[in-house]
């Protein structure tokens, strides 16, 4: 029996419970768990991108799991699209000199009489990546996602570092296949070879390759340890007529084994080798570097930047980065030491989080680093006195070393985990002097059972935590086989997710997919939209009128519509024999009438269009069929009426969003054309479509249309069908049908009919868009770069 607690201990425990009551976290398992084909590899094997893709470094590939908030799916499980970046088939050999000379040196070192040379050479995997007598180096060491807006589709790039030190950049342009855009290890090796392995011309001449120390030096100066992306910055480019234009660019910092840092600058969108602007090498002066992170700080509209480097021996410091031709950026005059003790605690992971200091009324940076079982933190604040640095350690979190750390950059919450399946949530709380951390334990064993953890990552808006797990010990015994899985845990409740979506500063549903997925899950389970959310959203629409809230309302209605649908009794992909018989009997050769053929065609077309359109599914073909199967005929009519009511609301919201986008398109037409000549936008048709509804009374639209029609001066510039040259009337916002019955889908961004076989679709298959052509002016190309007007998702 435990001894009774003293009054002081009870008071302390009650105070601690009251203090942390506001930070209670209930972790709930989210299905499905994704099984990995190969074991996880490398340090920090899990990373979550800003466009909601999770990369998992494994022994054979990088598995990429893309989270979707699919409005056309009635299943409650998380919708995940899976792809992979395969590991290269050949081993990477670093370029340290001419091939013939390198081969001779390798043979010389391998057969050296001095065992310190021969053994060091044979066992070093940088010198011998292919293995020979050792196992080959397969798999990936680390992966890093760029910010949103870097590839040709405006999404994230993936930088991948293999176990044998090959650093490459990949893009997922068609959603099914990953393409390698550039091999930075090869390019950097060529640069060093041309510079005779000197960083600057003033350096002393390097030694002979036949000397083992020189052989080691040339390898260590191009062996990547980590790489990290900066935020997107703006550079100025001088055109041929001496005009300056702003160009987006992004930086990739690569930390090498000898402490050097190569900073690559890429012009956006990044297309490959031709997009590389520059590459500068910085000497950090840190021995045995282990980790890297960007420090980006904004103070009085002045942007500061630097690189935080951690060592395997313990020290952490910020290295100045001088960004040439980057607008508005300044740098430190000299390095800033955050932790200088050589205490042999290796720095495993560093996260830099921008926060707002409520007492000092200014922005600040919180740097957190995992050092063994401890978390080192440092608060950086710029005041009139200069740069203030407060640092300390958080101890007593884990009994084992921290294997993975991740941070929610929106509120500064940090998550750490050790291999025993325990995750700690650390919430920073500002004090007058610096800050303190409230922390609580998340036992994954209560969610998944007994598991070992190998990596964690938090979603961009902090709704989910992804965890790599394997089986834990059962009855004191380790499992015979390890099954690696990526599992998901909720970190927010539905109410918190809904409130965050309503108060969002981003106002983009695609960039908040993790939050919308929580809302989707709740509505599908309860089969109704909570009253508080409906009322709050209606108030936002009345007071603000932003189209973001209309798109949020459309999303909720679509999910509600899906929740009302009855699940199909048969597997959807299995062919139906009855349909086959109907098709044979309706074929022209069997003597069917034209009326029958037209009816069959229209039914098929309506099913297809409703499967692709943003309205959801046609009630006539699916809802009633599923409802007829119900034995309760009395309850069928109210359900049909409810579905009809929801569909009418969906159509009304879609029409409002379409009209708002049409006004934007007409505004661009009016601003950028002297007379509204045929600029591939059916201006007259859009104007007539907006004016055709007597119930639509928008003064802004009527004034704009009046100005445009005055400019057009009775000219119509009609669209013509490319098959029969007949005029294409603008009667429907989604498709155009000529008098001969040829049907063309309309681009939802420009409302032009897409008369080519190749076009683009948005991520959730809401609508289609045409490809930009070389003759399109800049303003039309800018319109075509926009996201979907219904779901905010990018277009491929």
Tab-separated table of N, CA and C in Angstrom, residues 416-489:
chain	number	residue	atom	x	y	z
A	416	UNK	N	8.095	14.996	-30.044
A	416	UNK	CA	9.302	14.163	-30.050
A	416	UNK	C	8.895	12.724	-29.775
A	417	UNK	N	9.698	11.777	-30.275
A	417	UNK	CA	9.394	10.372	-29.995
A	417	UNK	C	10.685	9.586	-29.832
A	418	UNK	N	10.603	8.535	-29.044
A	418	UNK	CA	11.695	7.576	-28.891
A	418	UNK	C	11.201	6.223	-29.399
A	419	UNK	N	12.108	5.242	-29.452
A	419	UNK	CA	11.750	3.973	-30.079
A	419	UNK	C	10.730	3.173	-29.274
A	420	UNK	N	10.483	3.543	-28.020
A	420	UNK	CA	9.585	2.749	-27.180
A	420	UNK	C	8.108	3.086	-27.366
A	421	UNK	N	7.771	3.838	-28.423
A	421	UNK	CA	6.367	4.125	-28.696
A	421	UNK	C	5.777	5.249	-27.880
A	422	UNK	N	6.616	6.102	-27.292
A	422	UNK	CA	6.140	7.235	-26.509
A	422	UNK	C	6.418	8.538	-27.246
A	423	UNK	N	5.389	9.347	-27.405
A	423	UNK	CA	5.491	10.640	-28.083
A	423	UNK	C	5.199	11.727	-27.059
A	424	UNK	N	6.016	12.770	-27.068
A	424	UNK	CA	5.803	13.916	-26.177
A	424	UNK	C	5.352	15.126	-26.990
A	425	UNK	N	4.333	15.806	-26.481
A	425	UNK	CA	3.881	17.062	-27.068
A	425	UNK	C	4.377	18.198	-26.190
A	426	UNK	N	5.156	19.120	-26.774
A	426	UNK	CA	5.695	20.264	-26.040
A	426	UNK	C	5.064	21.542	-26.579
A	427	UNK	N	4.389	22.280	-25.698
A	427	UNK	CA	3.712	23.519	-26.091
A	427	UNK	C	4.459	24.691	-25.471
A	428	UNK	N	5.020	25.591	-26.293
A	428	UNK	CA	5.751	26.743	-25.736
A	428	UNK	C	4.798	27.780	-25.153
A	429	UNK	N	5.115	28.262	-23.964
A	429	UNK	CA	4.327	29.308	-23.312
A	429	UNK	C	5.278	30.448	-22.959
A	430	UNK	N	4.985	31.636	-23.467
A	430	UNK	CA	5.870	32.784	-23.266
A	430	UNK	C	5.760	33.313	-21.841
A	431	UNK	N	6.896	33.705	-21.318
A	431	UNK	CA	6.968	34.393	-20.032
A	431	UNK	C	7.576	35.775	-20.260
A	432	UNK	N	7.683	36.564	-19.199
A	432	UNK	CA	8.256	37.908	-19.341
A	432	UNK	C	9.694	37.848	-19.836
A	433	UNK	N	10.435	36.866	-19.373
A	433	UNK	CA	11.858	36.778	-19.721
A	433	UNK	C	12.042	36.000	-21.021
A	434	UNK	N	11.599	34.750	-21.061
A	434	UNK	CA	11.807	33.929	-22.256
A	434	UNK	C	10.565	33.077	-22.502
A	435	UNK	N	10.637	31.771	-22.246
A	435	UNK	CA	9.470	30.910	-22.376
A	435	UNK	C	9.685	29.636	-21.573
A	436	UNK	N	8.603	28.884	-21.420
A	436	UNK	CA	8.655	27.571	-20.791
A	436	UNK	C	7.811	26.621	-21.630
A	437	UNK	N	7.933	25.327	-21.358
A	437	UNK	CA	7.205	24.324	-22.135
A	437	UNK	C	6.263	23.536	-21.234
A	438	UNK	N	4.993	23.463	-21.668
A	438	UNK	CA	4.061	22.502	-21.089
A	438	UNK	C	4.164	21.244	-21.936
A	439	UNK	N	4.359	20.087	-21.306
A	439	UNK	CA	4.459	18.881	-22.119
A	439	UNK	C	3.608	17.768	-21.536
A	440	UNK	N	3.128	16.917	-22.424
A	440	UNK	CA	2.334	15.776	-22.008
A	440	UNK	C	2.703	14.569	-22.858
A	441	UNK	N	2.429	13.406	-22.330
A	441	UNK	CA	2.823	12.143	-22.947
A	441	UNK	C	1.674	11.584	-23.784
A	442	UNK	N	1.993	11.162	-24.993
A	442	UNK	CA	1.038	10.441	-25.839
A	442	UNK	C	1.540	9.001	-25.931
A	443	UNK	N	0.834	8.081	-25.302
A	443	UNK	CA	1.230	6.675	-25.349
A	443	UNK	C	0.595	6.027	-26.576
A	444	UNK	N	1.415	5.747	-27.571
A	444	UNK	CA	0.887	5.125	-28.785
A	444	UNK	C	0.402	3.703	-28.515
A	445	UNK	N	0.877	3.086	-27.423
A	445	UNK	CA	0.418	1.734	-27.089
A	445	UNK	C	-1.077	1.732	-26.784
A	446	UNK	N	-1.612	2.877	-26.320
A	446	UNK	CA	-3.048	2.964	-26.052
A	446	UNK	C	-3.854	3.104	-27.337
A	447	UNK	N	-3.192	3.492	-28.431
A	447	UNK	CA	-3.881	3.686	-29.708
A	447	UNK	C	-3.651	2.498	-30.636
A	448	UNK	N	-2.398	2.069	-30.765
A	448	UNK	CA	-2.040	1.009	-31.721
A	448	UNK	C	-1.696	-0.319	-31.054
A	449	UNK	N	-1.660	-0.377	-29.747
A	449	UNK	CA	-1.128	-1.556	-29.077
A	449	UNK	C	0.372	-1.397	-28.875
A	450	UNK	N	1.051	-2.491	-28.526
A	450	UNK	CA	2.490	-2.428	-28.255
A	450	UNK	C	3.260	-2.266	-29.570
A	451	UNK	N	3.898	-1.106	-29.775
A	451	UNK	CA	4.618	-0.832	-31.016
A	451	UNK	C	5.965	-0.181	-30.710
A	452	UNK	N	6.866	-0.289	-31.699
A	452	UNK	CA	8.111	0.489	-31.701
A	452	UNK	C	7.959	1.575	-32.749
A	453	UNK	N	8.490	2.759	-32.478
A	453	UNK	CA	8.351	3.885	-33.409
A	453	UNK	C	9.699	4.228	-34.032
A	454	UNK	N	9.660	4.588	-35.319
A	454	UNK	CA	10.889	4.874	-36.064
A	454	UNK	C	10.905	6.282	-36.650
A	455	UNK	N	9.781	6.977	-36.597
A	455	UNK	CA	9.747	8.340	-37.132
A	455	UNK	C	8.359	8.925	-37.010
A	456	UNK	N	8.276	10.248	-36.863
A	456	UNK	CA	6.986	10.939	-36.795
A	456	UNK	C	7.038	12.179	-37.679
A	457	UNK	N	5.861	12.634	-38.113
A	457	UNK	CA	5.745	13.886	-38.868
A	457	UNK	C	4.356	14.439	-38.635
A	458	UNK	N	4.244	15.746	-38.457
A	458	UNK	CA	2.948	16.385	-38.219
A	458	UNK	C	2.470	17.008	-39.520
A	459	UNK	N	1.155	16.989	-39.752
A	459	UNK	CA	0.587	17.534	-40.992
A	459	UNK	C	0.703	19.055	-40.996
A	460	UNK	N	0.589	19.689	-42.176
A	460	UNK	CA	0.851	21.138	-42.274
A	460	UNK	C	-0.003	22.003	-41.355
A	461	UNK	N	-1.256	21.630	-41.109
A	461	UNK	CA	-2.115	22.427	-40.229
A	461	UNK	C	-2.260	21.811	-38.849
A	462	UNK	N	-1.475	20.788	-38.566
A	462	UNK	CA	-1.445	20.219	-37.225
A	462	UNK	C	-2.602	19.311	-36.873
A	463	UNK	N	-3.319	18.771	-37.871
A	463	UNK	CA	-4.480	17.927	-37.576
A	463	UNK	C	-4.095	16.479	-37.319
A	464	UNK	N	-3.033	15.994	-37.981
A	464	UNK	CA	-2.661	14.583	-37.886
A	464	UNK	C	-1.189	14.430	-37.542
A	465	UNK	N	-0.879	13.290	-36.948
A	465	UNK	CA	0.500	12.875	-36.725
A	465	UNK	C	0.691	11.550	-37.439
A	466	UNK	N	1.659	11.504	-38.363
A	466	UNK	CA	1.993	10.253	-39.042
A	466	UNK	C	3.132	9.580	-38.282
A	467	UNK	N	3.046	8.279	-38.104
A	467	UNK	CA	4.020	7.526	-37.314
A	467	UNK	C	4.419	6.267	-38.073
A	468	UNK	N	5.728	5.997	-38.153
A	468	UNK	CA	6.199	4.713	-38.678
A	468	UNK	C	6.326	3.755	-37.495
A	469	UNK	N	5.621	2.634	-37.561
A	469	UNK	CA	5.621	1.692	-36.447
A	469	UNK	C	5.991	0.284	-36.919
A	470	UNK	N	6.522	-0.498	-35.991
A	470	UNK	CA	6.663	-1.945	-36.159
A	470	UNK	C	6.158	-2.601	-34.881
A	471	UNK	N	6.012	-3.913	-34.913
A	471	UNK	CA	5.489	-4.625	-33.750
A	471	UNK	C	6.446	-4.489	-32.567
A	472	UNK	N	5.862	-4.330	-31.387
A	472	UNK	CA	6.660	-4.276	-30.170
A	472	UNK	C	6.850	-5.666	-29.581
A	473	UNK	N	7.338	-5.708	-28.361
A	473	UNK	CA	7.580	-6.999	-27.701
A	473	UNK	C	6.269	-7.614	-27.228
A	474	UNK	N	6.140	-8.920	-27.407
A	474	UNK	CA	4.970	-9.673	-26.959
A	474	UNK	C	5.449	-10.723	-25.956
A	475	UNK	N	4.930	-10.643	-24.736
A	475	UNK	CA	5.344	-11.555	-23.659
A	475	UNK	C	6.863	-11.533	-23.449
A	476	UNK	N	7.448	-10.352	-23.574
A	476	UNK	CA	8.880	-10.217	-23.349
A	476	UNK	C	9.748	-10.681	-24.492
A	477	UNK	N	9.139	-11.018	-25.647
A	477	UNK	CA	9.907	-11.506	-26.800
A	477	UNK	C	9.764	-10.540	-27.966
A	478	UNK	N	10.864	-10.350	-28.712
A	478	UNK	CA	10.813	-9.528	-29.915
A	478	UNK	C	10.128	-10.288	-31.041
A	479	UNK	N	9.454	-9.577	-31.976
A	479	UNK	CA	8.796	-10.276	-33.094
A	479	UNK	C	9.824	-10.885	-34.039
A	480	UNK	N	9.435	-11.976	-34.695
A	480	UNK	CA	10.334	-12.641	-35.646
A	480	UNK	C	10.511	-11.780	-36.885
A	481	UNK	N	9.425	-11.240	-37.405
A	481	UNK	CA	9.459	-10.389	-38.590
A	481	UNK	C	8.962	-8.997	-38.233
A	482	UNK	N	9.549	-7.996	-38.884
A	482	UNK	CA	9.121	-6.608	-38.687
A	482	UNK	C	8.245	-6.181	-39.862
A	483	UNK	N	7.053	-5.712	-39.573
A	483	UNK	CA	6.171	-5.143	-40.588
A	483	UNK	C	6.109	-3.635	-40.365
A	484	UNK	N	6.705	-2.896	-41.294
A	484	UNK	CA	6.726	-1.434	-41.176
A	484	UNK	C	5.411	-0.870	-41.707
A	485	UNK	N	4.789	-0.006	-40.895
A	485	UNK	CA	3.531	0.622	-41.275
A	485	UNK	C	3.587	2.122	-41.005
A	486	UNK	N	2.881	2.884	-41.851
A	486	UNK	CA	2.657	4.308	-41.568
A	486	UNK	C	1.236	4.426	-41.042
A	487	UNK	N	1.111	4.863	-39.784
A	487	UNK	CA	-0.199	4.995	-39.164
A	487	UNK	C	-0.453	6.465	-38.824
A	488	UNK	N	-1.746	6.803	-38.697
A	488	UNK	CA	-2.133	8.199	-38.500
A	488	UNK	C	-2.927	8.353	-37.200
A	489	UNK	N	-2.635	9.452	-36.497
A	489	UNK	CA	-3.284	9.773	-35.229
A	489	UNK	C	-3.836	11.194	-35.325
